[in-house]
Amino acid sequence: MPSPFLENIAELRQRLIKSLLIFVILFVLSLFFSQQLFTIIIAPFKSSFPTALLIGTNPLDAFLVRLKISLLSAFTLGLPFFLYELYQFILPGLREQEKHSLYPLSL
């Protein structure tokens, strides 16, 4: 019979794997749309400074900017799912009073 500690570790592992899978899927999708996301992000800069040019001082700058945009957007889009998984993991260990105090945070 497995101990409650090992059951909790197994559940945590399962939830972390789900979260990582969601993050990877969102990252790949964000990487596919990174050029469009970059255009949206620099639109205020371009409207404020129409003659300014963006330059890269490193050969990897263009790739790293796309990578950073993709990582940030994957994290941002996945955050509700990550918080839900965290909430579902913590919920069984809380008392009723503590559960009721978390309800406003779930909105």
mmCIF file of N, CA and C in Angstrom:
data_model
loop_
_atom_site.group_PDB
_atom_site.id
_atom_site.type_symbol
_atom_site.label_atom_id
_atom_site.label_comp_id
_atom_site.label_asym_id
_atom_site.label_seq_id
_atom_site.Cartn_x
_atom_site.Cartn_y
_atom_site.Cartn_z
ATOM 1 N N MET A 1 0.849 -1.181 0.000
ATOM 2 C CA MET A 1 0.000 0.000 0.000
ATOM 3 C C MET A 1 0.895 1.245 0.000
ATOM 4 N N PRO A 2 0.758 2.095 -1.026
ATOM 5 C CA PRO A 2 1.605 3.292 -1.085
ATOM 6 C C PRO A 2 1.229 4.294 0.009
ATOM 7 N N SER A 3 2.210 5.001 0.467
ATOM 8 C CA SER A 3 1.964 6.000 1.509
ATOM 9 C C SER A 3 1.318 7.245 0.897
ATOM 10 N N PRO A 4 0.633 8.033 1.725
ATOM 11 C CA PRO A 4 0.021 9.275 1.214
ATOM 12 C C PRO A 4 1.050 10.226 0.613
ATOM 13 N N PHE A 5 2.259 10.223 1.163
ATOM 14 C CA PHE A 5 3.304 11.093 0.617
ATOM 15 C C PHE A 5 3.633 10.714 -0.824
ATOM 16 N N LEU A 6 3.774 9.409 -1.079
ATOM 17 C CA LEU A 6 4.085 8.957 -2.435
ATOM 18 C C LEU A 6 2.931 9.202 -3.387
ATOM 19 N N GLU A 7 1.701 9.080 -2.890
ATOM 20 C CA GLU A 7 0.541 9.389 -3.733
ATOM 21 C C GLU A 7 0.529 10.865 -4.114
ATOM 22 N N ASN A 8 0.861 11.723 -3.156
ATOM 23 C CA ASN A 8 0.917 13.166 -3.447
ATOM 24 C C ASN A 8 2.025 13.483 -4.444
ATOM 25 N N ILE A 9 3.155 12.845 -4.300
ATOM 26 C CA ILE A 9 4.260 13.067 -5.239
ATOM 27 C C ILE A 9 3.870 12.594 -6.635
ATOM 28 N N ALA A 10 3.169 11.464 -6.721
ATOM 29 C CA ALA A 10 2.732 10.964 -8.022
ATOM 30 C C ALA A 10 1.722 11.908 -8.662
ATOM 31 N N GLU A 11 0.812 12.460 -7.856
ATOM 32 C CA GLU A 11 -0.165 13.413 -8.391
ATOM 33 C C GLU A 11 0.530 14.701 -8.834
ATOM 34 N N LEU A 12 1.488 15.162 -8.047
ATOM 35 C CA LEU A 12 2.240 16.362 -8.417
ATOM 36 C C LEU A 12 2.988 16.135 -9.727
ATOM 37 N N ARG A 13 3.582 14.971 -9.852
ATOM 38 C CA ARG A 13 4.306 14.630 -11.092
ATOM 39 C C ARG A 13 3.360 14.660 -12.288
ATOM 40 N N GLN A 14 2.169 14.082 -12.134
ATOM 41 C CA GLN A 14 1.195 14.062 -13.218
ATOM 42 C C GLN A 14 0.766 15.478 -13.600
ATOM 43 N N ARG A 15 0.529 16.317 -12.613
ATOM 44 C CA ARG A 15 0.105 17.697 -12.897
ATOM 45 C C ARG A 15 1.234 18.510 -13.521
ATOM 46 N N LEU A 16 2.463 18.285 -13.098
ATOM 47 C CA LEU A 16 3.598 18.984 -13.704
ATOM 48 C C LEU A 16 3.813 18.547 -15.149
ATOM 49 N N ILE A 17 3.628 17.272 -15.421
ATOM 50 C CA ILE A 17 3.760 16.784 -16.801
ATOM 51 C C ILE A 17 2.690 17.405 -17.687
ATOM 52 N N LYS A 18 1.450 17.476 -17.197
ATOM 53 C CA LYS A 18 0.375 18.121 -17.967
ATOM 54 C C LYS A 18 0.716 19.578 -18.247
ATOM 55 N N SER A 19 1.177 20.278 -17.213
ATOM 56 C CA SER A 19 1.510 21.691 -17.370
ATOM 57 C C SER A 19 2.658 21.894 -18.348
ATOM 58 N N LEU A 20 3.661 21.042 -18.261
ATOM 59 C CA LEU A 20 4.790 21.142 -19.183
ATOM 60 C C LEU A 20 4.352 20.851 -20.616
ATOM 61 N N LEU A 21 3.478 19.875 -20.792
ATOM 62 C CA LEU A 21 2.967 19.560 -22.123
ATOM 63 C C LEU A 21 2.185 20.736 -22.707
ATOM 64 N N ILE A 22 1.345 21.344 -21.905
ATOM 65 C CA ILE A 22 0.596 22.522 -22.351
ATOM 66 C C ILE A 22 1.558 23.652 -22.708
ATOM 67 N N PHE A 23 2.583 23.861 -21.877
ATOM 68 C CA PHE A 23 3.558 24.919 -22.148
ATOM 69 C C PHE A 23 4.288 24.673 -23.465
ATOM 70 N N VAL A 24 4.693 23.441 -23.712
ATOM 71 C CA VAL A 24 5.415 23.126 -24.951
ATOM 72 C C VAL A 24 4.516 23.341 -26.160
ATOM 73 N N ILE A 25 3.270 22.908 -26.077
ATOM 74 C CA ILE A 25 2.337 23.106 -27.193
ATOM 75 C C ILE A 25 2.128 24.593 -27.456
ATOM 76 N N LEU A 26 1.909 25.366 -26.396
ATOM 77 C CA LEU A 26 1.720 26.811 -26.568
ATOM 78 C C LEU A 26 2.988 27.488 -27.073
ATOM 79 N N PHE A 27 4.147 27.007 -26.645
ATOM 80 C CA PHE A 27 5.408 27.571 -27.117
ATOM 81 C C PHE A 27 5.579 27.336 -28.613
ATOM 82 N N VAL A 28 5.293 26.126 -29.077
ATOM 83 C CA VAL A 28 5.435 25.823 -30.508
ATOM 84 C C VAL A 28 4.458 26.670 -31.321
ATOM 85 N N LEU A 29 3.224 26.797 -30.839
ATOM 86 C CA LEU A 29 2.257 27.647 -31.542
ATOM 87 C C LEU A 29 2.703 29.107 -31.535
ATOM 88 N N SER A 30 3.211 29.568 -30.404
ATOM 89 C CA SER A 30 3.688 30.953 -30.324
ATOM 90 C C SER A 30 4.898 31.183 -31.213
ATOM 91 N N LEU A 31 5.760 30.185 -31.312
ATOM 92 C CA LEU A 31 6.927 30.312 -32.176
ATOM 93 C C LEU A 31 6.490 30.424 -33.637
ATOM 94 N N PHE A 32 5.438 29.701 -33.989
ATOM 95 C CA PHE A 32 4.913 29.769 -35.352
ATOM 96 C C PHE A 32 4.372 31.170 -35.662
ATOM 97 N N PHE A 33 3.761 31.817 -34.667
ATOM 98 C CA PHE A 33 3.175 33.148 -34.864
ATOM 99 C C PHE A 33 4.046 34.264 -34.280
ATOM 100 N N SER A 34 5.317 34.003 -34.046
ATOM 101 C CA SER A 34 6.166 34.996 -33.379
ATOM 102 C C SER A 34 6.360 36.263 -34.211
ATOM 103 N N GLN A 35 6.396 36.141 -35.515
ATOM 104 C CA GLN A 35 6.558 37.342 -36.341
ATOM 105 C C GLN A 35 5.340 38.255 -36.220
ATOM 106 N N GLN A 36 4.159 37.684 -36.218
ATOM 107 C CA GLN A 36 2.945 38.487 -36.039
ATOM 108 C C GLN A 36 2.893 39.096 -34.640
ATOM 109 N N LEU A 37 3.302 38.325 -33.634
ATOM 110 C CA LEU A 37 3.332 38.859 -32.272
ATOM 111 C C LEU A 37 4.342 39.996 -32.151
ATOM 112 N N PHE A 38 5.482 39.851 -32.799
ATOM 113 C CA PHE A 38 6.495 40.912 -32.792
ATOM 114 C C PHE A 38 5.950 42.180 -33.439
ATOM 115 N N THR A 39 5.245 42.033 -34.537
ATOM 116 C CA THR A 39 4.648 43.190 -35.216
ATOM 117 C C THR A 39 3.650 43.900 -34.304
ATOM 118 N N ILE A 40 2.860 43.137 -33.562
ATOM 119 C CA ILE A 40 1.893 43.722 -32.628
ATOM 120 C C ILE A 40 2.611 44.439 -31.489
ATOM 121 N N ILE A 41 3.677 43.839 -30.995
ATOM 122 C CA ILE A 41 4.399 44.417 -29.861
ATOM 123 C C ILE A 41 5.098 45.720 -30.242
ATOM 124 N N ILE A 42 5.672 45.795 -31.436
ATOM 125 C CA ILE A 42 6.411 47.017 -31.802
ATOM 126 C C ILE A 42 5.524 48.071 -32.467
ATOM 127 N N ALA A 43 4.244 47.798 -32.644
ATOM 128 C CA ALA A 43 3.350 48.775 -33.279
ATOM 129 C C ALA A 43 3.341 50.123 -32.550
ATOM 130 N N PRO A 44 3.246 50.172 -31.219
ATOM 131 C CA PRO A 44 3.294 51.495 -30.561
ATOM 132 C C PRO A 44 4.616 52.219 -30.791
ATOM 133 N N PHE A 45 5.713 51.497 -30.817
ATOM 134 C CA PHE A 45 7.010 52.115 -31.075
ATOM 135 C C PHE A 45 7.057 52.692 -32.489
ATOM 136 N N LYS A 46 6.573 51.909 -33.451
ATOM 137 C CA LYS A 46 6.586 52.369 -34.842
ATOM 138 C C LYS A 46 5.681 53.579 -35.042
ATOM 139 N N SER A 47 4.557 53.633 -34.335
ATOM 140 C CA SER A 47 3.668 54.786 -34.499
ATOM 141 C C SER A 47 4.246 56.031 -33.822
ATOM 142 N N SER A 48 5.004 55.843 -32.742
ATOM 143 C CA SER A 48 5.608 56.989 -32.054
ATOM 144 C C SER A 48 6.852 57.501 -32.772
ATOM 145 N N PHE A 49 7.616 56.587 -33.341
ATOM 146 C CA PHE A 49 8.855 56.940 -34.037
ATOM 147 C C PHE A 49 8.853 56.321 -35.431
ATOM 148 N N PRO A 50 8.141 56.922 -36.375
ATOM 149 C CA PRO A 50 7.984 56.281 -37.691
ATOM 150 C C PRO A 50 9.274 56.142 -38.499
ATOM 151 N N THR A 51 10.263 56.976 -38.249
ATOM 152 C CA THR A 51 11.494 56.887 -39.035
ATOM 153 C C THR A 51 12.579 56.053 -38.356
ATOM 154 N N ALA A 52 12.325 55.613 -37.131
ATOM 155 C CA ALA A 52 13.331 54.854 -36.382
ATOM 156 C C ALA A 52 13.426 53.423 -36.922
ATOM 157 N N LEU A 53 14.633 52.890 -36.841
ATOM 158 C CA LEU A 53 14.881 51.519 -37.265
ATOM 159 C C LEU A 53 15.299 50.683 -36.060
ATOM 160 N N LEU A 54 14.860 49.454 -36.037
ATOM 161 C CA LEU A 54 15.310 48.528 -35.003
ATOM 162 C C LEU A 54 16.518 47.786 -35.549
ATOM 163 N N ILE A 55 17.583 47.780 -34.764
ATOM 164 C CA ILE A 55 18.796 47.100 -35.221
ATOM 165 C C ILE A 55 19.172 46.009 -34.230
ATOM 166 N N GLY A 56 19.865 45.028 -34.732
ATOM 167 C CA GLY A 56 20.398 43.975 -33.888
ATOM 168 C C GLY A 56 21.905 44.117 -33.822
ATOM 169 N N THR A 57 22.461 44.008 -32.640
ATOM 170 C CA THR A 57 23.904 44.151 -32.483
ATOM 171 C C THR A 57 24.606 42.803 -32.381
ATOM 172 N N ASN A 58 23.841 41.761 -32.471
ATOM 173 C CA ASN A 58 24.368 40.412 -32.339
ATOM 174 C C ASN A 58 23.731 39.559 -33.436
ATOM 175 N N PRO A 59 24.443 38.643 -34.032
ATOM 176 C CA PRO A 59 23.840 37.829 -35.093
ATOM 177 C C PRO A 59 22.634 37.007 -34.627
ATOM 178 N N LEU A 60 22.555 36.714 -33.355
ATOM 179 C CA LEU A 60 21.452 35.903 -32.849
ATOM 180 C C LEU A 60 20.257 36.729 -32.379
ATOM 181 N N ASP A 61 20.344 38.036 -32.435
ATOM 182 C CA ASP A 61 19.279 38.882 -31.898
ATOM 183 C C ASP A 61 17.914 38.593 -32.503
ATOM 184 N N ALA A 62 17.844 38.447 -33.795
ATOM 185 C CA ALA A 62 16.556 38.203 -34.442
ATOM 186 C C ALA A 62 15.931 36.898 -33.940
ATOM 187 N N PHE A 63 16.733 35.862 -33.808
ATOM 188 C CA PHE A 63 16.221 34.582 -33.319
ATOM 189 C C PHE A 63 15.851 34.659 -31.837
ATOM 190 N N LEU A 64 16.711 35.304 -31.034
ATOM 191 C CA LEU A 64 16.456 35.379 -29.603
ATOM 192 C C LEU A 64 15.222 36.204 -29.273
ATOM 193 N N VAL A 65 14.966 37.244 -30.037
ATOM 194 C CA VAL A 65 13.753 38.038 -29.819
ATOM 195 C C VAL A 65 12.522 37.184 -30.092
ATOM 196 N N ARG A 66 12.536 36.429 -31.182
ATOM 197 C CA ARG A 66 11.404 35.537 -31.483
ATOM 198 C C ARG A 66 11.241 34.484 -30.395
ATOM 199 N N LEU A 67 12.356 33.960 -29.908
ATOM 200 C CA LEU A 67 12.312 32.945 -28.859
ATOM 201 C C LEU A 67 11.744 33.513 -27.558
ATOM 202 N N LYS A 68 12.186 34.702 -27.181
ATOM 203 C CA LYS A 68 11.705 35.329 -25.947
ATOM 204 C C LYS A 68 10.222 35.683 -26.043
ATOM 205 N N ILE A 69 9.800 36.174 -27.194
ATOM 206 C CA ILE A 69 8.389 36.482 -27.389
ATOM 207 C C ILE A 69 7.555 35.207 -27.274
ATOM 208 N N SER A 70 8.044 34.134 -27.851
ATOM 209 C CA SER A 70 7.321 32.868 -27.800
ATOM 210 C C SER A 70 7.254 32.320 -26.379
ATOM 211 N N LEU A 71 8.359 32.398 -25.648
ATOM 212 C CA LEU A 71 8.362 31.932 -24.261
ATOM 213 C C LEU A 71 7.405 32.743 -23.396
ATOM 214 N N LEU A 72 7.437 34.047 -23.538
ATOM 215 C CA LEU A 72 6.581 34.907 -22.739
ATOM 216 C C LEU A 72 5.105 34.700 -23.086
ATOM 217 N N SER A 73 4.793 34.578 -24.356
ATOM 218 C CA SER A 73 3.394 34.379 -24.729
ATOM 219 C C SER A 73 2.904 32.993 -24.324
ATOM 220 N N ALA A 74 3.750 31.977 -24.389
ATOM 221 C CA ALA A 74 3.350 30.637 -23.947
ATOM 222 C C ALA A 74 3.084 30.636 -22.446
ATOM 223 N N PHE A 75 3.930 31.307 -21.686
ATOM 224 C CA PHE A 75 3.703 31.394 -20.242
ATOM 225 C C PHE A 75 2.427 32.170 -19.940
ATOM 226 N N THR A 76 2.215 33.285 -20.631
ATOM 227 C CA THR A 76 1.037 34.118 -20.392
ATOM 228 C C THR A 76 -0.247 33.379 -20.755
ATOM 229 N N LEU A 77 -0.248 32.719 -21.895
ATOM 230 C CA LEU A 77 -1.448 31.987 -22.304
ATOM 231 C C LEU A 77 -1.693 30.752 -21.442
ATOM 232 N N GLY A 78 -0.640 30.143 -20.939
ATOM 233 C CA GLY A 78 -0.781 28.942 -20.129
ATOM 234 C C GLY A 78 -1.001 29.202 -18.652
ATOM 235 N N LEU A 79 -0.832 30.438 -18.209
ATOM 236 C CA LEU A 79 -0.946 30.751 -16.791
ATOM 237 C C LEU A 79 -2.278 30.335 -16.171
ATOM 238 N N PRO A 80 -3.425 30.564 -16.811
ATOM 239 C CA PRO A 80 -4.680 30.077 -16.198
ATOM 240 C C PRO A 80 -4.682 28.564 -15.986
ATOM 241 N N PHE A 81 -4.167 27.808 -16.933
ATOM 242 C CA PHE A 81 -4.107 26.360 -16.774
ATOM 243 C C PHE A 81 -3.145 25.977 -15.656
ATOM 244 N N PHE A 82 -1.989 26.635 -15.574
ATOM 245 C CA PHE A 82 -1.013 26.335 -14.529
ATOM 246 C C PHE A 82 -1.588 26.624 -13.142
ATOM 247 N N LEU A 83 -2.273 27.746 -13.009
ATOM 248 C CA LEU A 83 -2.879 28.095 -11.724
ATOM 249 C C LEU A 83 -4.005 27.135 -11.360
ATOM 250 N N TYR A 84 -4.769 26.684 -12.364
ATOM 251 C CA TYR A 84 -5.826 25.705 -12.114
ATOM 252 C C TYR A 84 -5.235 24.393 -11.620
ATOM 253 N N GLU A 85 -4.158 23.934 -12.231
ATOM 254 C CA GLU A 85 -3.513 22.697 -11.801
ATOM 255 C C GLU A 85 -2.966 22.842 -10.378
ATOM 256 N N LEU A 86 -2.383 23.982 -10.070
ATOM 257 C CA LEU A 86 -1.894 24.231 -8.723
ATOM 258 C C LEU A 86 -3.045 24.224 -7.723
ATOM 259 N N TYR A 87 -4.142 24.875 -8.086
ATOM 260 C CA TYR A 87 -5.325 24.934 -7.227
ATOM 261 C C TYR A 87 -5.882 23.538 -6.979
ATOM 262 N N GLN A 88 -5.969 22.727 -8.016
ATOM 263 C CA GLN A 88 -6.501 21.370 -7.871
ATOM 264 C C GLN A 88 -5.571 20.482 -7.043
ATOM 265 N N PHE A 89 -4.285 20.747 -7.068
ATOM 266 C CA PHE A 89 -3.347 19.969 -6.270
ATOM 267 C C PHE A 89 -3.446 20.343 -4.792
ATOM 268 N N ILE A 90 -3.614 21.632 -4.515
ATOM 269 C CA ILE A 90 -3.647 22.108 -3.136
ATOM 270 C C ILE A 90 -5.015 21.890 -2.486
ATOM 271 N N LEU A 91 -6.078 21.912 -3.252
ATOM 272 C CA LEU A 91 -7.445 21.884 -2.739
ATOM 273 C C LEU A 91 -7.733 20.734 -1.770
ATOM 274 N N PRO A 92 -7.326 19.476 -2.030
ATOM 275 C CA PRO A 92 -7.668 18.407 -1.084
ATOM 276 C C PRO A 92 -7.042 18.569 0.306
ATOM 277 N N GLY A 93 -5.988 19.314 0.430
ATOM 278 C CA GLY A 93 -5.325 19.485 1.720
ATOM 279 C C GLY A 93 -5.839 20.650 2.541
ATOM 280 N N LEU A 94 -6.813 21.380 2.015
ATOM 281 C CA LEU A 94 -7.315 22.559 2.717
ATOM 282 C C LEU A 94 -8.557 22.231 3.539
ATOM 283 N N ARG A 95 -8.728 22.971 4.626
ATOM 284 C CA ARG A 95 -9.966 22.871 5.416
ATOM 285 C C ARG A 95 -11.048 23.675 4.722
ATOM 286 N N GLU A 96 -12.293 23.499 5.153
ATOM 287 C CA GLU A 96 -13.426 24.199 4.531
ATOM 288 C C GLU A 96 -13.263 25.716 4.603
ATOM 289 N N GLN A 97 -12.829 26.217 5.737
ATOM 290 C CA GLN A 97 -12.653 27.663 5.887
ATOM 291 C C GLN A 97 -11.590 28.182 4.919
ATOM 292 N N GLU A 98 -10.523 27.431 4.742
ATOM 293 C CA GLU A 98 -9.462 27.838 3.816
ATOM 294 C C GLU A 98 -9.934 27.757 2.375
ATOM 295 N N LYS A 99 -10.754 26.765 2.069
ATOM 296 C CA LYS A 99 -11.304 26.651 0.707
ATOM 297 C C LYS A 99 -12.176 27.855 0.390
ATOM 298 N N HIS A 100 -12.993 28.273 1.354
ATOM 299 C CA HIS A 100 -13.868 29.425 1.124
ATOM 300 C C HIS A 100 -13.078 30.708 0.960
ATOM 301 N N SER A 101 -11.922 30.796 1.593
ATOM 302 C CA SER A 101 -11.124 32.014 1.435
ATOM 303 C C SER A 101 -10.429 32.052 0.072
ATOM 304 N N LEU A 102 -10.318 30.917 -0.598
ATOM 305 C CA LEU A 102 -9.696 30.883 -1.925
ATOM 306 C C LEU A 102 -10.688 31.142 -3.068
ATOM 307 N N TYR A 103 -11.984 31.049 -2.801
ATOM 308 C CA TYR A 103 -12.966 31.256 -3.864
ATOM 309 C C TYR A 103 -12.856 32.606 -4.552
ATOM 310 N N PRO A 104 -12.659 33.720 -3.820
ATOM 311 C CA PRO A 104 -12.516 35.004 -4.533
ATOM 312 C C PRO A 104 -11.306 35.051 -5.451
ATOM 313 N N LEU A 105 -10.260 34.303 -5.124
ATOM 314 C CA LEU A 105 -9.076 34.295 -5.971
ATOM 315 C C LEU A 105 -9.312 33.546 -7.284
ATOM 316 N N SER A 106 -10.300 32.657 -7.303
ATOM 317 C CA SER A 106 -10.534 31.866 -8.507
ATOM 318 C C SER A 106 -11.291 32.641 -9.581
ATOM 319 N N LEU A 107 -11.771 33.805 -9.252
ATOM 320 C CA LEU A 107 -12.470 34.616 -10.249
ATOM 321 C C LEU A 107 -11.442 35.265 -11.091
#
